[in-house]
mmCIF file of C-alpha atoms in Angstrom:
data_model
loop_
_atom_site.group_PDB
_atom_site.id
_atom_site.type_symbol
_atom_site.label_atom_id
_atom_site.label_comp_id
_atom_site.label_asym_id
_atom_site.label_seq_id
_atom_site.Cartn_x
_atom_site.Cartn_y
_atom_site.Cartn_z
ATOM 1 C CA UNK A 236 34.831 -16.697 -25.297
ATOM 2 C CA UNK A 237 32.980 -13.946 -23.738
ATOM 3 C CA UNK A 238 34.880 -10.725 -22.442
ATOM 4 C CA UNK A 239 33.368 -9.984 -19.108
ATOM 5 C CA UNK A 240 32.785 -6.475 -18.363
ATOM 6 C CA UNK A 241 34.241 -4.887 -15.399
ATOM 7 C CA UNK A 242 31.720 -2.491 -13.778
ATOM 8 C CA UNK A 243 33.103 0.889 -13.434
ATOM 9 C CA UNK A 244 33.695 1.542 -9.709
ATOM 10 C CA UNK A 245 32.838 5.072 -8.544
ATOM 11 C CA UNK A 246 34.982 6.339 -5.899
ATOM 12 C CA UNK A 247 34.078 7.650 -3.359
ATOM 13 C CA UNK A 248 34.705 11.063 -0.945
ATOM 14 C CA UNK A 249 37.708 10.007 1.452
ATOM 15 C CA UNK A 250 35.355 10.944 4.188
ATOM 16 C CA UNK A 251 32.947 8.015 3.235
ATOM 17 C CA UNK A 252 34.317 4.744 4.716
ATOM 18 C CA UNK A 253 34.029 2.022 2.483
ATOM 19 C CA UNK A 254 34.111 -1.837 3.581
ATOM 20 C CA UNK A 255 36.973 -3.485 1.656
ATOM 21 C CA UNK A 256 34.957 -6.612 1.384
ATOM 22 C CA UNK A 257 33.215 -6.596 -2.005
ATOM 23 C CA UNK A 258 29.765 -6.495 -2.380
ATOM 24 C CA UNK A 259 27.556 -9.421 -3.581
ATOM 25 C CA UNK A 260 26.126 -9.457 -7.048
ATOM 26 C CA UNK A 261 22.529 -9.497 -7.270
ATOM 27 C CA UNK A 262 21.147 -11.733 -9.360
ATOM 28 C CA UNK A 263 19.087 -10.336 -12.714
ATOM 29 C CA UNK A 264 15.484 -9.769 -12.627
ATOM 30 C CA UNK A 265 15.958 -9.397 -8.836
ATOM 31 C CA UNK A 266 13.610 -6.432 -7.236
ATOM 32 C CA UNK A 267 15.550 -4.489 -4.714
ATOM 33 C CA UNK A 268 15.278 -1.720 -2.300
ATOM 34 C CA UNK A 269 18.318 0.225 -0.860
ATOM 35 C CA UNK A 270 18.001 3.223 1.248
ATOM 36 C CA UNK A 271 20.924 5.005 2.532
ATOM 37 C CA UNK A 272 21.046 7.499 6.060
ATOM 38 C CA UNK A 273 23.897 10.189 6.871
ATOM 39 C CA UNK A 274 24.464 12.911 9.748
ATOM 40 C CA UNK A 275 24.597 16.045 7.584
ATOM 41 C CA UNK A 276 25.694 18.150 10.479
ATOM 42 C CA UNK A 277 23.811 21.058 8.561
ATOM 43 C CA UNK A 278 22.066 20.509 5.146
ATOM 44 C CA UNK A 279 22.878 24.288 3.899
ATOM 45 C CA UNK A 280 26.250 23.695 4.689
ATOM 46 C CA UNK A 281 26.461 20.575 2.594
ATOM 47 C CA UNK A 282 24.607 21.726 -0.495
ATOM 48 C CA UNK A 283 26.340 24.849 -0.415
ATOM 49 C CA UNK A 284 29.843 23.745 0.059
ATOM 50 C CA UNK A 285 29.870 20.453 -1.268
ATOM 51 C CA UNK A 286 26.762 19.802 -3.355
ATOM 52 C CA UNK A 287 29.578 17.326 -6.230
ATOM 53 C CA UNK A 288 30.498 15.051 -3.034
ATOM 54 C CA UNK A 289 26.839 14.341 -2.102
ATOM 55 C CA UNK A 290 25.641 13.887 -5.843
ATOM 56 C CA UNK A 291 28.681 11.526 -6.016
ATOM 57 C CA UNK A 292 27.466 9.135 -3.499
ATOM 58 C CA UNK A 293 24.160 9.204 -4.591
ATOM 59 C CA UNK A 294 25.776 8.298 -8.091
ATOM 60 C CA UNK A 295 27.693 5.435 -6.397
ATOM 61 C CA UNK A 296 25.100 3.571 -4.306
ATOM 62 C CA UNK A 297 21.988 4.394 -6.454
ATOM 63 C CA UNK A 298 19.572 4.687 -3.696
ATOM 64 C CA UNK A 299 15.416 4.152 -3.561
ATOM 65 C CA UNK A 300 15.496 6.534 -0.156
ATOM 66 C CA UNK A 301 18.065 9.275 0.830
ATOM 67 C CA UNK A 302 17.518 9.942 4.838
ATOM 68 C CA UNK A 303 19.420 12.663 5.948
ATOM 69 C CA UNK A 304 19.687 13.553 10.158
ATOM 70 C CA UNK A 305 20.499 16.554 11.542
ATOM 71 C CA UNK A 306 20.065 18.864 8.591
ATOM 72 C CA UNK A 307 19.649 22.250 11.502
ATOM 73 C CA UNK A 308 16.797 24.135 9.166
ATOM 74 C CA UNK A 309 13.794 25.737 10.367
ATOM 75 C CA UNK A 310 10.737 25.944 8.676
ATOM 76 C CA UNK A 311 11.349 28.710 6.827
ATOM 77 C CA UNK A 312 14.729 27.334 5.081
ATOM 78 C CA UNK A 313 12.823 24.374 3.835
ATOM 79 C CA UNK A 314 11.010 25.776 0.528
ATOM 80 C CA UNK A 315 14.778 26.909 -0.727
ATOM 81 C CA UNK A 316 16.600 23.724 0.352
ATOM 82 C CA UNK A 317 14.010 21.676 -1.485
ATOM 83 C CA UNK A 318 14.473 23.390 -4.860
ATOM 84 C CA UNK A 319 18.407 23.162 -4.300
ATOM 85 C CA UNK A 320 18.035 19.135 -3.926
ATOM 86 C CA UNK A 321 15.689 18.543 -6.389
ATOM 87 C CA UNK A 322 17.294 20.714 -8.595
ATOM 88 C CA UNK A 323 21.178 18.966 -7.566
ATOM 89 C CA UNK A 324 19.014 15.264 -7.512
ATOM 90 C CA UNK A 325 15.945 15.414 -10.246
ATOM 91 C CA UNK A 326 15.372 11.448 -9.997
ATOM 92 C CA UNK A 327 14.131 12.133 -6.536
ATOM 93 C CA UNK A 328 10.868 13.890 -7.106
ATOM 94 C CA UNK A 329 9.676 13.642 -3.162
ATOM 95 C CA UNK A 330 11.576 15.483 -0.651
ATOM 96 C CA UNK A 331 10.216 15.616 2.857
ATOM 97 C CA UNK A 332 11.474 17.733 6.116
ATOM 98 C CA UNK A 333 10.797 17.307 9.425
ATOM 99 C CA UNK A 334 12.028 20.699 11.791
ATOM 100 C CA UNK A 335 11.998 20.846 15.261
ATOM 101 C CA UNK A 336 9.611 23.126 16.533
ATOM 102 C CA UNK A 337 10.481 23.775 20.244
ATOM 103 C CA UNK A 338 14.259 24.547 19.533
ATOM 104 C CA UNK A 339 14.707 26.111 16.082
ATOM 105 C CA UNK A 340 17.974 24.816 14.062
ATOM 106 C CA UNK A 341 17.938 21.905 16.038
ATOM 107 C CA UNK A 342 18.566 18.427 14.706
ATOM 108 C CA UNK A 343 15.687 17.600 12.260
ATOM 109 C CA UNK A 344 15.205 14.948 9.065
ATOM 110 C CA UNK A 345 14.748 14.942 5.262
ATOM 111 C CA UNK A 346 13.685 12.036 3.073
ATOM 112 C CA UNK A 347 14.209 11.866 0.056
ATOM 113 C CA UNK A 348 12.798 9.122 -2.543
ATOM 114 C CA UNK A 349 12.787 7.909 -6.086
ATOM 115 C CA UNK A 350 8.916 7.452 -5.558
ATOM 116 C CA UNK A 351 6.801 10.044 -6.091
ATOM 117 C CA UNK A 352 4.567 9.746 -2.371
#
C-alpha cells in the first residue's frame, strides 16, 4: 500500500475569503493558467505595511498573472514600487503600471506575470 501524501495547505490572511468547497485536482501533465485580481486600496500602503500577507497569497495560489486595481501611484512612484515587488516577488520578472493621468493618485493597475513580456 501506498501512503498518500497530504498537500500542505497554506493558510491564508483572515481578510482573504476562502470557499469552503475544496478545489478540484488537476490532472498531471495538465497545462494551466491562473491569474488572480485584488483592490489594493493603495499599493505603497500594502508593500509597506504588509508586504508577508501579499507574498503569502501569492505562495498559496501560485499565480501566472498578479492584477492589482487601485494601487493610487503616480508616475513618479512607479520606478520604486517596481523594485519593491520584484524584489518581495523575483519569479515575476514583468511588472507593468498603468497611472491615471488626468487625476493623479487616482485608481490605476499593475500586472504582474511569471512571463517575461
Amino acid at each position: 500500500l501506498k501512503k498518500k501524501t497530504k498537500k500542505t495547505k497554506v493558510e491564508l490572511p483572515e481578510i482573504i475569503p476562502q470557499d469552503p468547497a475544496p478545489r478540484q485536482p488537476i490532472p498531471g501533465g495538465t497545462k494551466t493558467f491562473k491569474a488572480i485580481s485584488w483592490n489594493v486600496a493603495g499599493l505603497r500602503a500594502l508593500i509597506e505595511k504588509q508586504p508577508e500577507m501579499f507574498r503569502k497569497i501569492v505562495d498559496a495560489e501560485q499565480p501566472d498573472v498578479i492584477a492589482l486595481q487601485e494601487h493610487k501611484l503616480q508616475d513618479a512612484h512607479v520606478e520604486d514600487l517596481t523594485k519593491k515587488l520584484k524584489a518581495l516577488l523575483p519569479e515575476y520578472p514583468t511588472v507593468t503600471f498603468a497611472c491615471s493621468t488626468v487625476k493623479k493618485g487616482y485608481s490605476g493597475v499593475a500586472v504582474l506575470c511569471k512571463a517575461r513580456i
